[in-house]
Amino acid sequence: MTDKGQFEEGYQVPVQHQKAPGLEKDLNPQPLYDQLPTPDGGAQLYKAAGKLEGKKAIITGGDSGIGRSIAILYAMEGADVFIAYLKQEEEDAQKTKKLVEEKGGKCYLHTTDLRDRDNCKTLVDEAVRQLGGVDVLVNNAAYQMMVEDIKDLDEDQWIETFNTNIHPFFYLSKYTLPHMKKGSTIINNASINAYIGRPDLLDYTSTKGAIVSFTRGLSNQYVSKGIRVNAVAPGPVWTPLIPATMNEEAIKNFTSPMGRPSQPSEIASCFVFLASADSSSVSGQTIHANGGVIVNG
Ligand SMILES: NC(=O)c1ccc[n+]([C@@H]2O[C@H](COP(=O)([O-])OP(=O)(O)OC[C@H]3O[C@@H](n4cnc5c(N)ncnc54)[C@H](O)[C@@H]3O)[C@@H](O)[C@H]2O)c1
């Protein structure tokens, strides 16, 4: 670990491990969810401008990391949120609810396992009932676990990663779209790994490639109906997923061309843009919030 501040070039996160799925409350240091890093190595509160006034959003994996920050920035912009998460993450979810409420938003909590399609159906029904409608679907939940060589990648892990990372994006989009109207949006969390082909996360990387293609195809189905579908492809971001799924070497090298990992808030601000009218002519696209890696597509 270096003596650099968390938002300065050359910062290295302290090596730490958690049992999957990991909890934000145990992360050291704590990530930024309502502040953005500033050029002097500090941070400042996200500046909201009523961009999502009256909107209702479903956010999967909304208890922690990028999902928590999306929930908070959406609340700061005037939206109510419905967050879904695993039952082991109740403590993180309760904190997210409190933080959203402090920003003046409503936050409905829903524990579920998204790998089951019936659970996805129930999630949408519950969200529509509690929120009173849905304008934004954020498909954000995911699983990953490092395995260096395909020979050691268990067939069941391959299936479970697809069951977690891409099948629920299909189910939730299919079940939510009938409730959506012109101006509604779907935003999918992909990853830089779809573009750089990360070798030690082969199953995860493959699901993220599927998410990019799913985003493009679904956009082509719905763009003429006034519903936009986009993706964000983050690079390294400091969230519970990292100590829960990565080895010591990977955590030591957890950085970007900016010389540091990104903060959840730096990704969540892209989800605000894509949910708001500011992105009214953007559909089928992927925003590369990755710390400066140039990728194709
Ligand atoms: N952290 C990074 O470096 C990074 C980089 C690129 C992309 N991403 C993407 O960002 C998204 C959010 O991840 P994060 O980094 O904020 O980590 P995170 O651990 O905070 O969030 C992942 C969430 O997924 C949810 N989840 C996992 N399996 C589930 C299941 N079976 N049922 C219901 N929910 C389930 C959990 O609630 C968990 O909180 C993911 O799609 C991830 O692939 C993260």
mmCIF file of N, CA and C in Angstrom, residues 28-96:
data_model
loop_
_atom_site.group_PDB
_atom_site.id
_atom_site.type_symbol
_atom_site.label_atom_id
_atom_site.label_comp_id
_atom_site.label_asym_id
_atom_site.label_seq_id
_atom_site.Cartn_x
_atom_site.Cartn_y
_atom_site.Cartn_z
ATOM 1 N N ASN A 28 -12.291 -1.298 3.274
ATOM 2 C CA ASN A 28 -11.308 -0.326 3.759
ATOM 3 C C ASN A 28 -10.412 0.093 2.603
ATOM 4 N N PRO A 29 -10.449 1.380 2.203
ATOM 5 C CA PRO A 29 -11.267 2.477 2.725
ATOM 6 C C PRO A 29 -12.697 2.398 2.192
ATOM 7 N N GLN A 30 -13.571 3.214 2.787
ATOM 8 C CA GLN A 30 -14.948 3.301 2.309
ATOM 9 C C GLN A 30 -14.969 4.044 0.964
ATOM 10 N N PRO A 31 -15.738 3.535 -0.008
ATOM 11 C CA PRO A 31 -15.803 4.205 -1.320
ATOM 12 C C PRO A 31 -16.719 5.432 -1.306
ATOM 13 N N LEU A 32 -16.630 6.219 -2.376
ATOM 14 C CA LEU A 32 -17.494 7.393 -2.515
ATOM 15 C C LEU A 32 -18.803 7.007 -3.186
ATOM 16 N N TYR A 33 -19.927 7.409 -2.582
ATOM 17 C CA TYR A 33 -21.228 7.136 -3.227
ATOM 18 C C TYR A 33 -22.003 8.410 -3.525
ATOM 19 N N ASP A 34 -21.745 9.508 -2.818
ATOM 20 C CA ASP A 34 -22.446 10.751 -3.161
ATOM 21 C C ASP A 34 -21.490 11.906 -3.413
ATOM 22 N N GLN A 35 -20.202 11.583 -3.504
ATOM 23 C CA GLN A 35 -19.186 12.592 -3.788
ATOM 24 C C GLN A 35 -18.368 12.141 -4.988
ATOM 25 N N LEU A 36 -17.782 13.114 -5.692
ATOM 26 C CA LEU A 36 -16.905 12.801 -6.831
ATOM 27 C C LEU A 36 -15.498 13.292 -6.524
ATOM 28 N N PRO A 37 -14.462 12.548 -6.966
ATOM 29 C CA PRO A 37 -13.091 12.996 -6.736
ATOM 30 C C PRO A 37 -12.821 14.319 -7.458
ATOM 31 N N THR A 38 -11.974 15.137 -6.867
ATOM 32 C CA THR A 38 -11.575 16.411 -7.484
ATOM 33 C C THR A 38 -10.096 16.328 -7.876
ATOM 34 N N PRO A 39 -9.634 17.198 -8.798
ATOM 35 C CA PRO A 39 -8.254 17.098 -9.300
ATOM 36 C C PRO A 39 -7.181 17.259 -8.216
ATOM 37 N N ASP A 40 -7.514 17.902 -7.107
ATOM 38 C CA ASP A 40 -6.513 18.098 -6.048
ATOM 39 C C ASP A 40 -6.399 16.896 -5.107
ATOM 40 N N GLY A 41 -7.072 15.788 -5.461
ATOM 41 C CA GLY A 41 -6.987 14.596 -4.610
ATOM 42 C C GLY A 41 -8.064 14.540 -3.545
ATOM 43 N N GLY A 42 -8.950 15.521 -3.542
ATOM 44 C CA GLY A 42 -10.063 15.519 -2.582
ATOM 45 C C GLY A 42 -11.345 15.010 -3.238
ATOM 46 N N ALA A 43 -12.464 15.403 -2.655
ATOM 47 C CA ALA A 43 -13.762 14.978 -3.182
ATOM 48 C C ALA A 43 -14.801 16.047 -2.884
ATOM 49 N N GLN A 44 -15.809 16.156 -3.769
ATOM 50 C CA GLN A 44 -16.888 17.117 -3.511
ATOM 51 C C GLN A 44 -18.243 16.485 -3.761
ATOM 52 N N LEU A 45 -19.247 16.993 -3.070
ATOM 53 C CA LEU A 45 -20.601 16.454 -3.182
ATOM 54 C C LEU A 45 -21.090 16.538 -4.626
ATOM 55 N N TYR A 46 -21.718 15.465 -5.120
ATOM 56 C CA TYR A 46 -22.340 15.446 -6.448
ATOM 57 C C TYR A 46 -23.366 16.578 -6.521
ATOM 58 N N LYS A 47 -23.353 17.303 -7.643
ATOM 59 C CA LYS A 47 -24.281 18.428 -7.796
ATOM 60 C C LYS A 47 -25.512 17.976 -8.569
ATOM 61 N N ALA A 48 -26.631 17.911 -7.906
ATOM 62 C CA ALA A 48 -27.870 17.465 -8.547
ATOM 63 C C ALA A 48 -28.598 18.654 -9.164
ATOM 64 N N ALA A 49 -29.469 18.343 -10.159
ATOM 65 C CA ALA A 49 -30.183 19.421 -10.851
ATOM 66 C C ALA A 49 -31.607 19.001 -11.228
ATOM 67 N N GLY A 50 -32.202 18.134 -10.424
ATOM 68 C CA GLY A 50 -33.595 17.730 -10.684
ATOM 69 C C GLY A 50 -33.784 16.966 -11.979
ATOM 70 N N LYS A 51 -32.765 16.273 -12.433
ATOM 71 C CA LYS A 51 -32.802 15.596 -13.743
ATOM 72 C C LYS A 51 -33.749 14.394 -13.789
ATOM 73 N N LEU A 52 -34.093 13.828 -12.610
ATOM 74 C CA LEU A 52 -34.946 12.628 -12.605
ATOM 75 C C LEU A 52 -36.200 12.852 -11.751
ATOM 76 N N GLU A 53 -36.636 14.107 -11.701
ATOM 77 C CA GLU A 53 -37.799 14.480 -10.883
ATOM 78 C C GLU A 53 -39.009 13.591 -11.197
ATOM 79 N N GLY A 54 -39.552 12.937 -10.179
ATOM 80 C CA GLY A 54 -40.770 12.125 -10.348
ATOM 81 C C GLY A 54 -40.541 10.758 -10.983
ATOM 82 N N LYS A 55 -39.305 10.403 -11.315
ATOM 83 C CA LYS A 55 -39.033 9.096 -11.955
ATOM 84 C C LYS A 55 -39.025 7.990 -10.904
ATOM 85 N N LYS A 56 -39.285 6.765 -11.389
ATOM 86 C CA LYS A 56 -39.294 5.582 -10.523
ATOM 87 C C LYS A 56 -38.337 4.561 -11.125
ATOM 88 N N ALA A 57 -37.402 4.094 -10.311
ATOM 89 C CA ALA A 57 -36.339 3.240 -10.860
ATOM 90 C C ALA A 57 -36.169 1.947 -10.086
ATOM 91 N N ILE A 58 -36.013 0.843 -10.846
ATOM 92 C CA ILE A 58 -35.594 -0.443 -10.278
ATOM 93 C C ILE A 58 -34.085 -0.524 -10.430
ATOM 94 N N ILE A 59 -33.383 -0.906 -9.348
ATOM 95 C CA ILE A 59 -31.922 -1.063 -9.419
ATOM 96 C C ILE A 59 -31.558 -2.409 -8.796
ATOM 97 N N THR A 60 -31.067 -3.351 -9.604
ATOM 98 C CA THR A 60 -30.635 -4.628 -9.020
ATOM 99 C C THR A 60 -29.223 -4.452 -8.451
ATOM 100 N N GLY A 61 -28.929 -5.200 -7.383
ATOM 101 C CA GLY A 61 -27.632 -5.025 -6.717
ATOM 102 C C GLY A 61 -27.493 -3.617 -6.156
ATOM 103 N N GLY A 62 -28.622 -3.046 -5.702
ATOM 104 C CA GLY A 62 -28.626 -1.648 -5.261
ATOM 105 C C GLY A 62 -28.189 -1.439 -3.823
ATOM 106 N N ASP A 63 -27.804 -2.505 -3.148
ATOM 107 C CA ASP A 63 -27.409 -2.397 -1.736
ATOM 108 C C ASP A 63 -26.029 -1.776 -1.555
ATOM 109 N N SER A 64 -25.130 -2.037 -2.512
ATOM 110 C CA SER A 64 -23.720 -1.651 -2.295
ATOM 111 C C SER A 64 -23.069 -1.244 -3.609
ATOM 112 N N GLY A 65 -21.828 -0.770 -3.493
ATOM 113 C CA GLY A 65 -21.003 -0.487 -4.662
ATOM 114 C C GLY A 65 -21.659 0.484 -5.626
ATOM 115 N N ILE A 66 -21.572 0.153 -6.916
ATOM 116 C CA ILE A 66 -22.100 1.037 -7.964
ATOM 117 C C ILE A 66 -23.620 1.184 -7.810
ATOM 118 N N GLY A 67 -24.304 0.081 -7.491
ATOM 119 C CA GLY A 67 -25.766 0.119 -7.343
ATOM 120 C C GLY A 67 -26.198 1.058 -6.227
ATOM 121 N N ARG A 68 -25.494 1.013 -5.092
ATOM 122 C CA ARG A 68 -25.823 1.944 -3.990
ATOM 123 C C ARG A 68 -25.674 3.383 -4.462
ATOM 124 N N SER A 69 -24.575 3.672 -5.138
ATOM 125 C CA SER A 69 -24.332 5.046 -5.573
ATOM 126 C C SER A 69 -25.389 5.489 -6.591
ATOM 127 N N ILE A 70 -25.804 4.577 -7.483
ATOM 128 C CA ILE A 70 -26.875 4.921 -8.437
ATOM 129 C C ILE A 70 -28.140 5.287 -7.657
ATOM 130 N N ALA A 71 -28.476 4.472 -6.653
ATOM 131 C CA ALA A 71 -29.692 4.730 -5.854
ATOM 132 C C ALA A 71 -29.616 6.124 -5.220
ATOM 133 N N ILE A 72 -28.458 6.473 -4.695
ATOM 134 C CA ILE A 72 -28.314 7.755 -3.991
ATOM 135 C C ILE A 72 -28.329 8.939 -4.969
ATOM 136 N N LEU A 73 -27.591 8.814 -6.070
ATOM 137 C CA LEU A 73 -27.598 9.928 -7.046
ATOM 138 C C LEU A 73 -28.990 10.083 -7.672
ATOM 139 N N TYR A 74 -29.684 8.955 -7.922
ATOM 140 C CA TYR A 74 -31.050 9.046 -8.464
ATOM 141 C C TYR A 74 -31.948 9.790 -7.467
ATOM 142 N N ALA A 75 -31.796 9.467 -6.180
ATOM 143 C CA ALA A 75 -32.605 10.165 -5.163
ATOM 144 C C ALA A 75 -32.252 11.650 -5.141
ATOM 145 N N MET A 76 -30.964 11.956 -5.253
ATOM 146 C CA MET A 76 -30.551 13.375 -5.270
ATOM 147 C C MET A 76 -31.148 14.110 -6.465
ATOM 148 N N GLU A 77 -31.385 13.353 -7.564
ATOM 149 C CA GLU A 77 -31.961 13.953 -8.783
ATOM 150 C C GLU A 77 -33.482 13.917 -8.778
ATOM 151 N N GLY A 78 -34.088 13.391 -7.681
ATOM 152 C CA GLY A 78 -35.548 13.462 -7.551
ATOM 153 C C GLY A 78 -36.310 12.180 -7.800
ATOM 154 N N ALA A 79 -35.610 11.042 -7.968
ATOM 155 C CA ALA A 79 -36.295 9.772 -8.248
ATOM 156 C C ALA A 79 -36.546 8.969 -6.973
ATOM 157 N N ASP A 80 -37.542 8.063 -7.027
ATOM 158 C CA ASP A 80 -37.725 7.032 -6.000
ATOM 159 C C ASP A 80 -37.134 5.738 -6.543
ATOM 160 N N VAL A 81 -36.608 4.902 -5.644
ATOM 161 C CA VAL A 81 -35.914 3.693 -6.112
ATOM 162 C C VAL A 81 -36.410 2.440 -5.394
ATOM 163 N N PHE A 82 -36.308 1.339 -6.114
ATOM 164 C CA PHE A 82 -36.651 0.008 -5.601
ATOM 165 C C PHE A 82 -35.399 -0.823 -5.801
ATOM 166 N N ILE A 83 -34.749 -1.240 -4.709
ATOM 167 C CA ILE A 83 -33.465 -1.947 -4.874
ATOM 168 C C ILE A 83 -33.600 -3.422 -4.502
ATOM 169 N N ALA A 84 -32.972 -4.265 -5.319
ATOM 170 C CA ALA A 84 -32.988 -5.711 -5.104
ATOM 171 C C ALA A 84 -31.577 -6.177 -4.783
ATOM 172 N N TYR A 85 -31.491 -7.205 -3.898
ATOM 173 C CA TYR A 85 -30.175 -7.652 -3.426
ATOM 174 C C TYR A 85 -30.336 -9.008 -2.754
ATOM 175 N N LEU A 86 -29.207 -9.657 -2.456
ATOM 176 C CA LEU A 86 -29.233 -10.959 -1.781
ATOM 177 C C LEU A 86 -29.469 -10.772 -0.286
ATOM 178 N N LYS A 87 -30.067 -11.802 0.363
ATOM 179 C CA LYS A 87 -30.454 -11.604 1.770
ATOM 180 C C LYS A 87 -29.246 -11.411 2.700
ATOM 181 N N GLN A 88 -28.076 -11.942 2.301
ATOM 182 C CA GLN A 88 -26.876 -11.743 3.135
ATOM 183 C C GLN A 88 -26.466 -10.271 3.192
ATOM 184 N N GLU A 89 -27.052 -9.435 2.312
ATOM 185 C CA GLU A 89 -26.606 -8.040 2.191
ATOM 186 C C GLU A 89 -27.564 -7.053 2.864
ATOM 187 N N GLU A 90 -28.404 -7.581 3.780
ATOM 188 C CA GLU A 90 -29.438 -6.752 4.405
ATOM 189 C C GLU A 90 -28.851 -5.494 5.084
ATOM 190 N N GLU A 91 -27.723 -5.666 5.737
ATOM 191 C CA GLU A 91 -27.138 -4.538 6.469
ATOM 192 C C GLU A 91 -26.751 -3.400 5.515
ATOM 193 N N ASP A 92 -26.098 -3.768 4.403
ATOM 194 C CA ASP A 92 -25.746 -2.756 3.398
ATOM 195 C C ASP A 92 -27.009 -2.110 2.833
ATOM 196 N N ALA A 93 -28.032 -2.934 2.570
ATOM 197 C CA ALA A 93 -29.266 -2.415 1.967
ATOM 198 C C ALA A 93 -29.962 -1.418 2.905
ATOM 199 N N GLN A 94 -29.985 -1.757 4.211
ATOM 200 C CA GLN A 94 -30.611 -0.843 5.185
ATOM 201 C C GLN A 94 -29.887 0.501 5.185
ATOM 202 N N LYS A 95 -28.566 0.452 5.049
ATOM 203 C CA LYS A 95 -27.809 1.720 5.030
ATOM 204 C C LYS A 95 -28.135 2.510 3.761
ATOM 205 N N THR A 96 -28.233 1.804 2.628
ATOM 206 C CA THR A 96 -28.566 2.506 1.375
ATOM 207 C C THR A 96 -29.929 3.184 1.502
#
